[in-house]
Coordinates of C-alpha atoms and ligand atoms in Angstrom, one line a residue:
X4 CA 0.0 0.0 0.0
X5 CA 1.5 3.4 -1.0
X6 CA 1.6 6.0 1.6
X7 CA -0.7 7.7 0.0
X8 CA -3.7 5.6 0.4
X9 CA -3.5 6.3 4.0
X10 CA -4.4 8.9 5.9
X11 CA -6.0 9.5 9.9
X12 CA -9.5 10.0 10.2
X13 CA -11.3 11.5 13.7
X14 CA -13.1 8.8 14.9
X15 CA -15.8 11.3 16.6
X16 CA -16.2 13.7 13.7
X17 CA -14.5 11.5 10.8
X18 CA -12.0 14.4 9.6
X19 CA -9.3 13.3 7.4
X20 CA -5.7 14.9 8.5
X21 CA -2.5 13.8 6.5
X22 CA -0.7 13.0 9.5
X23 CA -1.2 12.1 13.2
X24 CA -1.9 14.8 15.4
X25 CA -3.2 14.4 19.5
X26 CA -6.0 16.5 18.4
X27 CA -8.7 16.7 15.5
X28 CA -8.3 20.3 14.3
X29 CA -12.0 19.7 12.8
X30 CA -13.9 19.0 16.3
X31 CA -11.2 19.4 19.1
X32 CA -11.4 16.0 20.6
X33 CA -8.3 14.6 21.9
X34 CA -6.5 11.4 20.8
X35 CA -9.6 10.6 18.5
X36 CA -7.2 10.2 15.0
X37 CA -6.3 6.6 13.7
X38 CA -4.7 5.7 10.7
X39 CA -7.2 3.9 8.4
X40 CA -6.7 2.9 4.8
X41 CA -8.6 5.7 2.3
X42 CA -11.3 4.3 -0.3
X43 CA -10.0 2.4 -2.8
X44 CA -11.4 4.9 -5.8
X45 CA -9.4 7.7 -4.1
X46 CA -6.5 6.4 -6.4
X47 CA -6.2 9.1 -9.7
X48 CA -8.6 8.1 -12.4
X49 CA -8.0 9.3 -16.1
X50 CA -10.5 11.4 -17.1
X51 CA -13.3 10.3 -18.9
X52 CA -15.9 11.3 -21.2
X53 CA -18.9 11.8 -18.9
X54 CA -22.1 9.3 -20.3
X55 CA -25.2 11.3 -21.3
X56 CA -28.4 11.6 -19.2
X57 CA -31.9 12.9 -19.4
X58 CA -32.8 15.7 -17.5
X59 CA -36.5 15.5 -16.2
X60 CA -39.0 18.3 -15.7
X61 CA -40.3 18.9 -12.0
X62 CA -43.6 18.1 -13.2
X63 CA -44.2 14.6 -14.4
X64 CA -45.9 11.0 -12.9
X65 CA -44.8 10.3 -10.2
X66 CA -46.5 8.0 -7.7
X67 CA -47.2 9.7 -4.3
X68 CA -44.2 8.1 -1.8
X69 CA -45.8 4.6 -1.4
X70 CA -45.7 4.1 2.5
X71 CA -45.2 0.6 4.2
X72 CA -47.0 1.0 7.4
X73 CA -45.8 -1.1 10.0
X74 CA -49.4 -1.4 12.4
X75 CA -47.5 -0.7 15.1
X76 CA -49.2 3.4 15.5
X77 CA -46.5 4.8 17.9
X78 CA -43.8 3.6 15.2
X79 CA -45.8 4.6 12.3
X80 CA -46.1 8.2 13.6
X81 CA -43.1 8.8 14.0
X82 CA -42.2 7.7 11.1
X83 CA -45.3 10.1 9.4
X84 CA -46.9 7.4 8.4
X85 CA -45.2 4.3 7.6
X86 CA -41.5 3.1 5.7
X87 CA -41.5 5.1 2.2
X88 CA -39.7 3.1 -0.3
X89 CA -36.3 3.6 -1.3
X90 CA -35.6 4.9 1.9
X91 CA -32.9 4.6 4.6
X92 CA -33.6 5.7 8.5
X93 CA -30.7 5.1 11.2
X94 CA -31.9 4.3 13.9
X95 CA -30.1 5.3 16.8
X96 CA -30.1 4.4 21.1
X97 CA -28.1 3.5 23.8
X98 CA -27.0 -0.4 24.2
X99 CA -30.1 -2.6 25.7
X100 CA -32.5 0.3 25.4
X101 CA -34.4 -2.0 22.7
X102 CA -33.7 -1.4 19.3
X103 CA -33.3 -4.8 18.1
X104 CA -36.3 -5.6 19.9
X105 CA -38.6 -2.9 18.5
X106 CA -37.0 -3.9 14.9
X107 CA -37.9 -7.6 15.4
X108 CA -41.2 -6.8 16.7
X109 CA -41.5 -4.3 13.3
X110 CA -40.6 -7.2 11.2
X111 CA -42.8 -9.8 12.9
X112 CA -45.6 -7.5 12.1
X113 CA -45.1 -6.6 8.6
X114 CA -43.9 -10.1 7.3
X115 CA -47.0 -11.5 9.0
X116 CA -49.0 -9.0 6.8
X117 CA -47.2 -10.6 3.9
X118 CA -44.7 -8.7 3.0
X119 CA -40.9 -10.0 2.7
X120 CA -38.6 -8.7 5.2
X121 CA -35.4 -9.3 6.1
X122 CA -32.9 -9.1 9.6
X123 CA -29.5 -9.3 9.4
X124 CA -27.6 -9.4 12.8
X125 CA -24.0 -8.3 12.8
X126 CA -24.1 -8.5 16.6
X127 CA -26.0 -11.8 17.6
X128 CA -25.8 -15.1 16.2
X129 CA -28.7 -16.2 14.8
X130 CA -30.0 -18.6 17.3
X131 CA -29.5 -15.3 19.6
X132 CA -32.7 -13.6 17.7
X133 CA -34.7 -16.9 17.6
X134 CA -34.3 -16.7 21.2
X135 CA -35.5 -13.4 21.6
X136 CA -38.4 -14.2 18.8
X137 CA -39.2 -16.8 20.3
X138 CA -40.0 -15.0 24.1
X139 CA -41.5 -12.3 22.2
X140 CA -44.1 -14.9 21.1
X141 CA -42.8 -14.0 17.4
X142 CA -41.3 -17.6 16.2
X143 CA -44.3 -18.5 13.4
X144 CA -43.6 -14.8 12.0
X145 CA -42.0 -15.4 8.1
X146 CA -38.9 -13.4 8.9
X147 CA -35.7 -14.0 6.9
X148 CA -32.7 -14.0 9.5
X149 CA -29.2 -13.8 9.0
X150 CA -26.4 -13.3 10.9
X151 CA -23.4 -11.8 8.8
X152 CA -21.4 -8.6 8.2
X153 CA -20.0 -8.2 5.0
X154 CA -22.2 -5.6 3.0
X155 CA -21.8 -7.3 -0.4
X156 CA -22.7 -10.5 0.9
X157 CA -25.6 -9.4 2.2
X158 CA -26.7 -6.8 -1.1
X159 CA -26.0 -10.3 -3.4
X160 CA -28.0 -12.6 -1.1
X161 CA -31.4 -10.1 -0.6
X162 CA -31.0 -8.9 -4.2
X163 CA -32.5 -13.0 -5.4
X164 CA -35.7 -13.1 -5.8
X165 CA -38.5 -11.1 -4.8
X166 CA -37.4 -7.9 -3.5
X167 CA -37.7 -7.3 0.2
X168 CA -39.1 -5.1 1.4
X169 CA -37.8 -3.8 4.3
X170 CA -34.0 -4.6 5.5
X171 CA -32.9 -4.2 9.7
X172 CA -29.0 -4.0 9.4
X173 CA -28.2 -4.4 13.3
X174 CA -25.8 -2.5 13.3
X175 CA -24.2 -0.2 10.6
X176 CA -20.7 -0.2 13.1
X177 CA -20.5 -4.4 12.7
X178 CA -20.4 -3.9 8.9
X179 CA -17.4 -3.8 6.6
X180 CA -17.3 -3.5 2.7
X181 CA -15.1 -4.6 0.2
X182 CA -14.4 -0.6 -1.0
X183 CA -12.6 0.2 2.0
X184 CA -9.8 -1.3 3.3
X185 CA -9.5 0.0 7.1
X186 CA -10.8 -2.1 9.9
X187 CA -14.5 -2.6 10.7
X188 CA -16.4 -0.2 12.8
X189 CA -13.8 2.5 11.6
X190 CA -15.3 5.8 10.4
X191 CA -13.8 4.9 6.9
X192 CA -15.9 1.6 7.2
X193 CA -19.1 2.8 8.5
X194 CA -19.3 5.8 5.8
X195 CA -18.6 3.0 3.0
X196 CA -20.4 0.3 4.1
X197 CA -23.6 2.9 4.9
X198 CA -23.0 4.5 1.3
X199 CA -23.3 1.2 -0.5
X200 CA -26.7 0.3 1.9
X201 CA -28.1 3.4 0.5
X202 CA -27.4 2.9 -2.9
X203 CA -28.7 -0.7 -2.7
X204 CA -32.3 1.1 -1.4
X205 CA -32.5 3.6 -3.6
X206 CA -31.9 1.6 -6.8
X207 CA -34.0 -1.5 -5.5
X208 CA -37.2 0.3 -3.9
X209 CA -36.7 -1.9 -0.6
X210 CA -36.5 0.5 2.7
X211 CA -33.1 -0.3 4.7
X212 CA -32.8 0.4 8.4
X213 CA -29.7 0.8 9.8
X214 CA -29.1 0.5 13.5
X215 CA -26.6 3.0 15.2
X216 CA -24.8 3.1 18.6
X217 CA -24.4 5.7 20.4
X218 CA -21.8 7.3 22.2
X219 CA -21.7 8.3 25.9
X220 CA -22.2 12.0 24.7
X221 CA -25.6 11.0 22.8
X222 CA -24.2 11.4 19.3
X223 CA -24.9 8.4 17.5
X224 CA -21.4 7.2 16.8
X225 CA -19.5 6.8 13.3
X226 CA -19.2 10.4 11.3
X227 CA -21.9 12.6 11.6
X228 CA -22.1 12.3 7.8
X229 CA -24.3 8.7 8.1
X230 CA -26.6 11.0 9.7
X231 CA -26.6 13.4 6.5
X232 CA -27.1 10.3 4.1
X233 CA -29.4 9.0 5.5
X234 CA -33.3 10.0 4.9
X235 CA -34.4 9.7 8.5
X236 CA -32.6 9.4 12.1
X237 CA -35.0 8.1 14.7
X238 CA -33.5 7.9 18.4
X239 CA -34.7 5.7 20.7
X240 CA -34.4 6.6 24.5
X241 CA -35.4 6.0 27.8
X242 CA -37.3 8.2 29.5
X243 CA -35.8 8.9 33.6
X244 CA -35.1 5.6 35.1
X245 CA -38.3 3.8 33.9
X246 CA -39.4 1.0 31.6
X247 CA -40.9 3.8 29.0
X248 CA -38.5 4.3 26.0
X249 CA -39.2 7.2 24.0
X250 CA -38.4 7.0 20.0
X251 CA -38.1 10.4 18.1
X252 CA -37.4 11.8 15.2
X253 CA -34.4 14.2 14.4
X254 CA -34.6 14.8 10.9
X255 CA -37.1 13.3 8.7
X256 CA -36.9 13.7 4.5
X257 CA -40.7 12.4 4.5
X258 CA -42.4 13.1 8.1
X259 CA -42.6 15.4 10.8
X260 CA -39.7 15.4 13.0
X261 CA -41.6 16.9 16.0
X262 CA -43.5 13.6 17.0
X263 CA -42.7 11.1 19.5
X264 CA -43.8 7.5 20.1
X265 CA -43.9 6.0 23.6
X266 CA -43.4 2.4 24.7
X267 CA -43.1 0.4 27.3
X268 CA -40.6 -2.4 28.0
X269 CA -42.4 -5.5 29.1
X270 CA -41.4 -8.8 29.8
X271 CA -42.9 -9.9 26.6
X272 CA -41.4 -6.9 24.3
X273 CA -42.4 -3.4 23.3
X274 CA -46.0 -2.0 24.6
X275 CA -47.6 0.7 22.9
X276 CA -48.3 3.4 25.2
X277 CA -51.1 5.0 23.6
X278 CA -52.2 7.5 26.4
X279 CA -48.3 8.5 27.8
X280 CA -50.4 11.3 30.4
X281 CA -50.7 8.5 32.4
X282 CA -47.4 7.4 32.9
X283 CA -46.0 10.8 33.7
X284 CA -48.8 11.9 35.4
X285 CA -48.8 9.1 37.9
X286 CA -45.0 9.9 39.0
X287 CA -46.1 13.2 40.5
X288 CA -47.9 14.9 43.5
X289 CA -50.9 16.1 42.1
X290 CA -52.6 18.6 43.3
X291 CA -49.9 19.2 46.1
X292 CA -49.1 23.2 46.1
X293 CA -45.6 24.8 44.6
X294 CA -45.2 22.0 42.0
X295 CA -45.6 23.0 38.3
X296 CA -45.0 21.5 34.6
X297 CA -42.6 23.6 32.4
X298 CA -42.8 22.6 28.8
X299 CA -39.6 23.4 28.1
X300 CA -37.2 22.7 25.3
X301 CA -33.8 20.7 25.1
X302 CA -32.3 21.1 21.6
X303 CA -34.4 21.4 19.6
X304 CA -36.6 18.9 21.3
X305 CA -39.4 19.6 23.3
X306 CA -39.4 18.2 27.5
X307 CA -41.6 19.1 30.1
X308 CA -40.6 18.9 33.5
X309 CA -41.8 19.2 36.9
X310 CA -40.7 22.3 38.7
X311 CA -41.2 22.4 42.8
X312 CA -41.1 25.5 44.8
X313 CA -41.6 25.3 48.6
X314 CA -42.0 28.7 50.2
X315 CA -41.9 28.7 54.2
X316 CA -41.7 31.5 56.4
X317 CA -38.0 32.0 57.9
X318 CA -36.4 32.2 61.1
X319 CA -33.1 33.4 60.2
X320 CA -32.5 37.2 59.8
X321 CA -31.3 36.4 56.0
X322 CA -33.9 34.0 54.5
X323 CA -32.2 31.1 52.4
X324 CA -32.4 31.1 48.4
X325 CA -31.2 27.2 47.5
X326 CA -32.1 26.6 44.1
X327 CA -31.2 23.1 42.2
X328 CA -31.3 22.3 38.8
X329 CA -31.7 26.4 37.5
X330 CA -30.0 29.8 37.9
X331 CA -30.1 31.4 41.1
X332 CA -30.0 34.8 39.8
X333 CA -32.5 34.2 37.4
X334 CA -34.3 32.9 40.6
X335 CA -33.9 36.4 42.5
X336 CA -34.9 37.9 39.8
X337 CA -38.3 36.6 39.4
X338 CA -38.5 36.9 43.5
X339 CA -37.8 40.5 42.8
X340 CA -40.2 41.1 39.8
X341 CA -43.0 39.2 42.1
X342 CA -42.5 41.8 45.0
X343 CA -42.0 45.0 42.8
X344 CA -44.9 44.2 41.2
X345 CA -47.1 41.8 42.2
X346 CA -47.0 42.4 46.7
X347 CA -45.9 39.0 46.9
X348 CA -43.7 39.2 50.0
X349 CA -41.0 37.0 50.4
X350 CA -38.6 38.5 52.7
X351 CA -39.3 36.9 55.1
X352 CA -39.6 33.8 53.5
X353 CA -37.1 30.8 53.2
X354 CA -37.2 29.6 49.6
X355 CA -36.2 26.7 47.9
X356 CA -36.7 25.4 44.3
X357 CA -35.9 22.4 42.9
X358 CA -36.2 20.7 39.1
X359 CA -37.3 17.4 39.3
X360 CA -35.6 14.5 38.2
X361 CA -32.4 15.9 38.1
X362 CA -32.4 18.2 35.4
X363 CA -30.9 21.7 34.6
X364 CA -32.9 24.0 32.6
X365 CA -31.1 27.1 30.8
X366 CA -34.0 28.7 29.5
X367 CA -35.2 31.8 30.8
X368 CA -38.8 30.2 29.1
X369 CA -38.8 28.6 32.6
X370 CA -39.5 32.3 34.7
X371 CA -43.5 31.8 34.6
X372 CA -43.4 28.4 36.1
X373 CA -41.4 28.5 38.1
X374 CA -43.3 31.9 39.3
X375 CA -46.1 29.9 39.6
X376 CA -44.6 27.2 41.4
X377 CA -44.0 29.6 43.6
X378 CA -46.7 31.7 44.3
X379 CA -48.9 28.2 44.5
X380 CA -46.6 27.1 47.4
X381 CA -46.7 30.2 49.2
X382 CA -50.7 30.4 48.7
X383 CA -51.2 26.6 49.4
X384 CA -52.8 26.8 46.3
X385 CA -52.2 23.4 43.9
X386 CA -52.1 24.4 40.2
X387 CA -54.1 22.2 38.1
X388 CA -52.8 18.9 37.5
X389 CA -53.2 19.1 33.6
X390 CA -51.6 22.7 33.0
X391 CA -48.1 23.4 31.8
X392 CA -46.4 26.8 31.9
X393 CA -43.7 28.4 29.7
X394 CA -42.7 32.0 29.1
X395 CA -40.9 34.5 30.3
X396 CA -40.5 37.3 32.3
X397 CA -39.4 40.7 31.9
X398 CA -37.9 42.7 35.0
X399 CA -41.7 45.4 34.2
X400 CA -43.4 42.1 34.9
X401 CA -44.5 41.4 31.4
X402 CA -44.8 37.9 30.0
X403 CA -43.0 38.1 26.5
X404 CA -42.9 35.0 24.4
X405 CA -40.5 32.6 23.6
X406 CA -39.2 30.4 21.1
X407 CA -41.2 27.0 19.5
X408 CA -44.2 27.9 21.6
X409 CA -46.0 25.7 18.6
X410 CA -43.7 22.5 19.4
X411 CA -43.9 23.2 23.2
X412 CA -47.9 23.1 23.2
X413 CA -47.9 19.7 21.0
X414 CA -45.7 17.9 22.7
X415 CA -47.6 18.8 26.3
X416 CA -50.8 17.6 24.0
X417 CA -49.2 14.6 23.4
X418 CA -47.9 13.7 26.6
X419 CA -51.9 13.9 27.9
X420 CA -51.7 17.6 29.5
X421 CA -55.6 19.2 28.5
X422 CA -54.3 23.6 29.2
X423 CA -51.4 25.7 28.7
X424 CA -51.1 29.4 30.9
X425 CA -47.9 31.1 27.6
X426 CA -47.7 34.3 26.5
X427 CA -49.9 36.4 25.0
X428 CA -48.2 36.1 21.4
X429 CA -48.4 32.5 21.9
X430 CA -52.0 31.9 21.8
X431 CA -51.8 32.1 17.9
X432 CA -49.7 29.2 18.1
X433 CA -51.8 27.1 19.4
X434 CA -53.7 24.1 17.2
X435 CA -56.7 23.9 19.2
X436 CA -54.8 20.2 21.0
X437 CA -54.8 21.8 24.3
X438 CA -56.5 24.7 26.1
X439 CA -54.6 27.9 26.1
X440 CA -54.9 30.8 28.2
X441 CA -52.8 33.9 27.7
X442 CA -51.3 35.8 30.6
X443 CA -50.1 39.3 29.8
X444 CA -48.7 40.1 33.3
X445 CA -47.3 38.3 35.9
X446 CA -49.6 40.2 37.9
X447 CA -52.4 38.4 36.6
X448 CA -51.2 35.3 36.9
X449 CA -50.6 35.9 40.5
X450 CA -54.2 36.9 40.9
X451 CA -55.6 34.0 39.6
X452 CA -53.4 31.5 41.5
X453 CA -54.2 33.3 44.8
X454 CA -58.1 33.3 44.1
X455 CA -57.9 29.5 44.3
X456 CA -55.2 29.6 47.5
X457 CA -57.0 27.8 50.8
X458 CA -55.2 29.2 54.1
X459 CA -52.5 27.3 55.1
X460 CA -52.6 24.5 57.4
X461 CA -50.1 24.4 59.4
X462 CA -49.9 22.2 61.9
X463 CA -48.9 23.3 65.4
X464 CA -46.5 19.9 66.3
X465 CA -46.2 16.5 64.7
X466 CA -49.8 17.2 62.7
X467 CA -50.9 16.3 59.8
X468 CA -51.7 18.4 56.5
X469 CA -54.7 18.3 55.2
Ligands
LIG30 P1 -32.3 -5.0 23.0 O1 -33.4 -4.9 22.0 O2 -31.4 -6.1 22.8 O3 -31.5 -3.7 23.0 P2 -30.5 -3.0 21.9 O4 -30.7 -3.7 20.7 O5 -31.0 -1.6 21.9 O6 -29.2 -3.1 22.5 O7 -33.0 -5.0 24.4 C1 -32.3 -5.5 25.4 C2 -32.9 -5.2 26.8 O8 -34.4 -5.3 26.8 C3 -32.5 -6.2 27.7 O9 -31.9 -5.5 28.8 C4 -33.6 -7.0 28.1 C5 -34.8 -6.2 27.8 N1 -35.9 -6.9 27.3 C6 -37.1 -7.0 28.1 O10 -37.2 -6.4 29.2 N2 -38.2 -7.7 27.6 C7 -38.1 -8.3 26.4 O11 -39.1 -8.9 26.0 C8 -36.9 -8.3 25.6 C9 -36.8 -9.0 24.3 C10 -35.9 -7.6 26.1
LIG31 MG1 -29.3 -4.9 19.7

C-alpha cells in the first residue's frame, strides 16, 4: 500500500488529516485520529468522457411516496406514516435500550401481513434472535434472519428473488465492505459500508434500516455524515429511570420530526403506550401546592418537567435562596419582579426550588413556572394537574414569548396535558390540541393563583396536613 492511500481520520467527527496529530483540528477532541486505509477509488482516475443523461422536468408522474405501514401506531407516527420506499432511516439508542427488539417486533408484524422482510444481525448469532423471537411470542412470524457482516454478501443474497421489502442492518458499526480497506467499525468503514446500503435502497425500492450506537455523549457514533445520508434518524431513548423508551425523530426527509412514540418495556417486548399522560402523570404529587409543569425545550426537542417551589416563612435574619437544577440569579430575579410588582412578600420567607428529576434547565422560558410554582406554594394553592407553563418574564413584569411555543404546546398535548397558561403572542400558536390561556402580566397570573389559594394549614406539632 502506497503511503498515500493512508491517511488519519477523527473517529468522533470522521476528519481526514495527512498526518497524526493528539487532536482533531476539525472538532477538538483529543486522541480521536487513527490511521485507516482511504477508499480504494481515491487512487487518480484518467478522465473520462462523462455518459449522457436525461434531464427530467419537476412536473411529471410520479406515484405519491408509497408508505409501508408497520401497524405498530407509535412507530408509524413517527415515522409520518409508515416506511416510504427507497428509503434509509438510522436508527439510533443506547446499548439494551431496545432497538433490536422494536425492529424484530417491526418485522414480525409486517412479514406477518405478507410482506418480505429481512434481519441481518452483525451482533448476535442467529440462534440469539430466535431466542429473543421466540420469548417475544414472534417464532411463526416469516422473517428471513441472518447473521453476517459483510455488505456485499448481504446486497448479493437479498437482491434473489422477490425484492424485500424492508432490511434491519443491526448494526451499521458491525459492517465492513469490500471498497474500504480499514478495519470494521472505523469511520472509513461505517461511511462506505452505509453509502453502499443506501445505494442498494435507492436503486432496489426496498427501505433499509440501519441501526446505530451511540456514544456516551448521545451522538450516535460513526461520522456525523451517516446522519446526512441517511433520509431519517430516529432515536430511541429512555425516559428517567423507567421502563418507557421514548423513540423520536431528528430529521425526517418524509415526516414530521416533531413527534414522539412512547413504549413500554415488558417482559414480553415493546408496549404501545397510547395515552403516555398517564405514565408521567402518575409519577407526581398532584394537586400538592408549589409543583408546576414547564414545557420546556432541550435542543431542539421539546421536554416538560416538573418544577417544585416550597415557600416557608424563615427564622433566620437572611432567608435562604437554594435553588437546584436552574439559575439562582434568574431565581432572585423573578423573587424580585413578584414583590415590585405583584405584593408578593417574600422577605421573610425561606425559599427553595428544585427541578425534578435531576435536570438543569437554561432557558429563561422557565420564569412563569417556576413563578407559579412559587406563588402556588406560598398560597397553598395546587395548580391544576393538567396545565403546563412556559414564558418568560421581563424585569416590568411582562410575559413576553418565547421560542417553539407551537412545538412546546404539541408535545404537552401529546404527553396527555388538556391547558397551557404562555404568553400572550403564543395563543396564535396554538392548534386547538390543548386549552390555552394567555397571561399578559405576571400580575395576573398571581391573581388567579391566589383566588384558588386555601389558608395554610399548618400544623402546630407532629400534625398532619390536610
Ligand atoms: P435489545 O433490544 O437487545 O437492546 P438494543 O438492541 O438496543 O441493545 O434489548 C435488550 C434489553 O431489553 C435487555 O436489557 C432485556 C430487555 N428486554 C425486556 O425487558 N423484555 C423483552 O421482552 C426483551 C426482548 C428484552
Ligand atoms: Mg441490539
Amino acid at each position: 500500500m502506497s503511503r498515500r492511500t493512508l491517511s488519519f481520520v477523527c473517529q468522533n467527527c470522521g476528519a481526514a488529516s495527512p498526518r497524526w496529530q493528539g487532536k482533531c483540528e476539525a472538532c477538538g477532541e483529543w486522541n480521536t485520529l487513527s490511521e485507516e486505509g482511504a477508499e480504494r477509488a481515491a487512487g487518480p482516475r484518467k478522465p473520462g468522457k462523462g455518459r449522457l443523461f436525461a434531464l427530467e422536468a419537476l412536473a411529471g408522474d410520479t406515484q405519491d411516496a408509497p408508505r409501508l405501514a408497520s401497524g405498530i401506531g407509535e412507530l408509524d407516527r413517527v415515522t409520518g406514516g409508515g416506511f416510504v420506499r427507497g428509503s434509509v432511516l438510522l436508527l439510533g439508542g443506547d446499548p439494551g435500550i431496545g432497538k433490536s427488539t422494536l425492529l424484530i417486533q417491526t418485522t414480525a408484524a409486517l412479514a406477518r401481513a405478507g410482506h418480505r422482510v429481512v434481519y441481518i444481525s452483525g451482533e448476535e448469532a442467529v440462534a440469539q434472535v430466535r431466542l429473543r423471537a421466540e420469548r417475544l411470542g414472534l417464532r411463526d412470524a416469516p422473517v428471513e434472519l441472518a447473521s453476517q457482516t459483510s455488505v456485499e454478501d448481504i446486497i448479493a443474497t437479498i437482491s434473489e428473488g422477490k425484492l424485500p421489502k424492508l432490511v434491519i442492518i443491526d448494526s451499521i458499526q458491525t459492517m465492513w465492505t469490500d471498497t474500504v480497506e480499514s478495519a470494521p467499525g472505523t469511520v472509513t468503514q461505517v461511511r462506505g459500508s452505509a453509502q453502499t446500503l443506501i445505494r442498494f435502497a435507492k436503486k432496489s425500492g426496498a427501505c433499509v434500516i440501519l441501526v446505530g450506537h451511540v456514544t456516551k455523549d448521545g451522538q450516535i457514533a460513526g461520522p456525523r455524515v451517516v446522519e446526512h445520508m441517511v433520509d431519517a434518524v430516529l432515536s430511541f431513548e429512555a425516559e428517567g429511570s423507567h421502563q418507557f423508551r421514548v423513540l423520536r425523530s431528528a430529521k425526517n426527509r418524509f415526516g414530521p420530526t416533531d413527534e414522539i412514540g412512547v413504549f413500554e418495556m415488558t417482559g414480553d417486548g415493546l408496549r404501545e403506550v397510547t395515552n403516555p399522560s398517564e405514565l408521567f402523570l402518575s409519577e407526581r404529587d398532584l394537586g400538592s401546592p408549589g409543583t408546576a409543569v414547564f414545557a420546556g425545550l432541550e435542543g431542539t426537542r421539546p421536554l416538560l418537567v416538573e418544577i417544585q417551589a416550597l415557600v416557608a416563612p424563615s427564622s433566620l435574619g437572611t432567608p435562604r435562596r437554594s435553588v437546584v437544577g436552574w439559575d439562582s440569579s434568574r431565581l432572585s430575579m423573578v423573587l424580585a419582579v413578584l414583590e415590585a410588582h405583584c405584593g408578593v412578600r417574600l422577605g421573610g420567607h425561606d425559599v427553595y426550588l428544585n427541578v425534578a428529576g435531576g435536570f438543569r434547565i437554561q432557558e429563561p422560558a422557565a420564569d412563569l413556572a417556576v413563578a407559579a410554582a412559587l406563588v402556588s406554594s406560598l398560597c397553598n394553592a395546587p395548580l391544576p394537574a393538567d396545565g403546563v407553563y412556559f414564558g418568560e418574564v421581563s424585569l416590568s413584569g411582562a410575559v413576553r414569548p418565547v421560542a417553539q411555543g407551537a412545538a412546546r404546546l404539541k408535545e404537552a398535548a401529546k404527553l396527555g396535558f388538556a391547558r397551557a397558561v404562555v404568553p400572550e403572542a403564543t395563543r396564535a400558536e396554538a392548534n386547538g390540541a390543548i386549552q390555552v390561556s394567555d397571561v399578559g402580566s405576571l400580575t395576573s397570573l398571581v391573581a388567579d393563583i391566589a383566588a384558588n389559594g386555601r389558608p395554610p394549614a399548618r400544623a402546630k406539632s407532629g400534625g398532619e396536613d390536610g
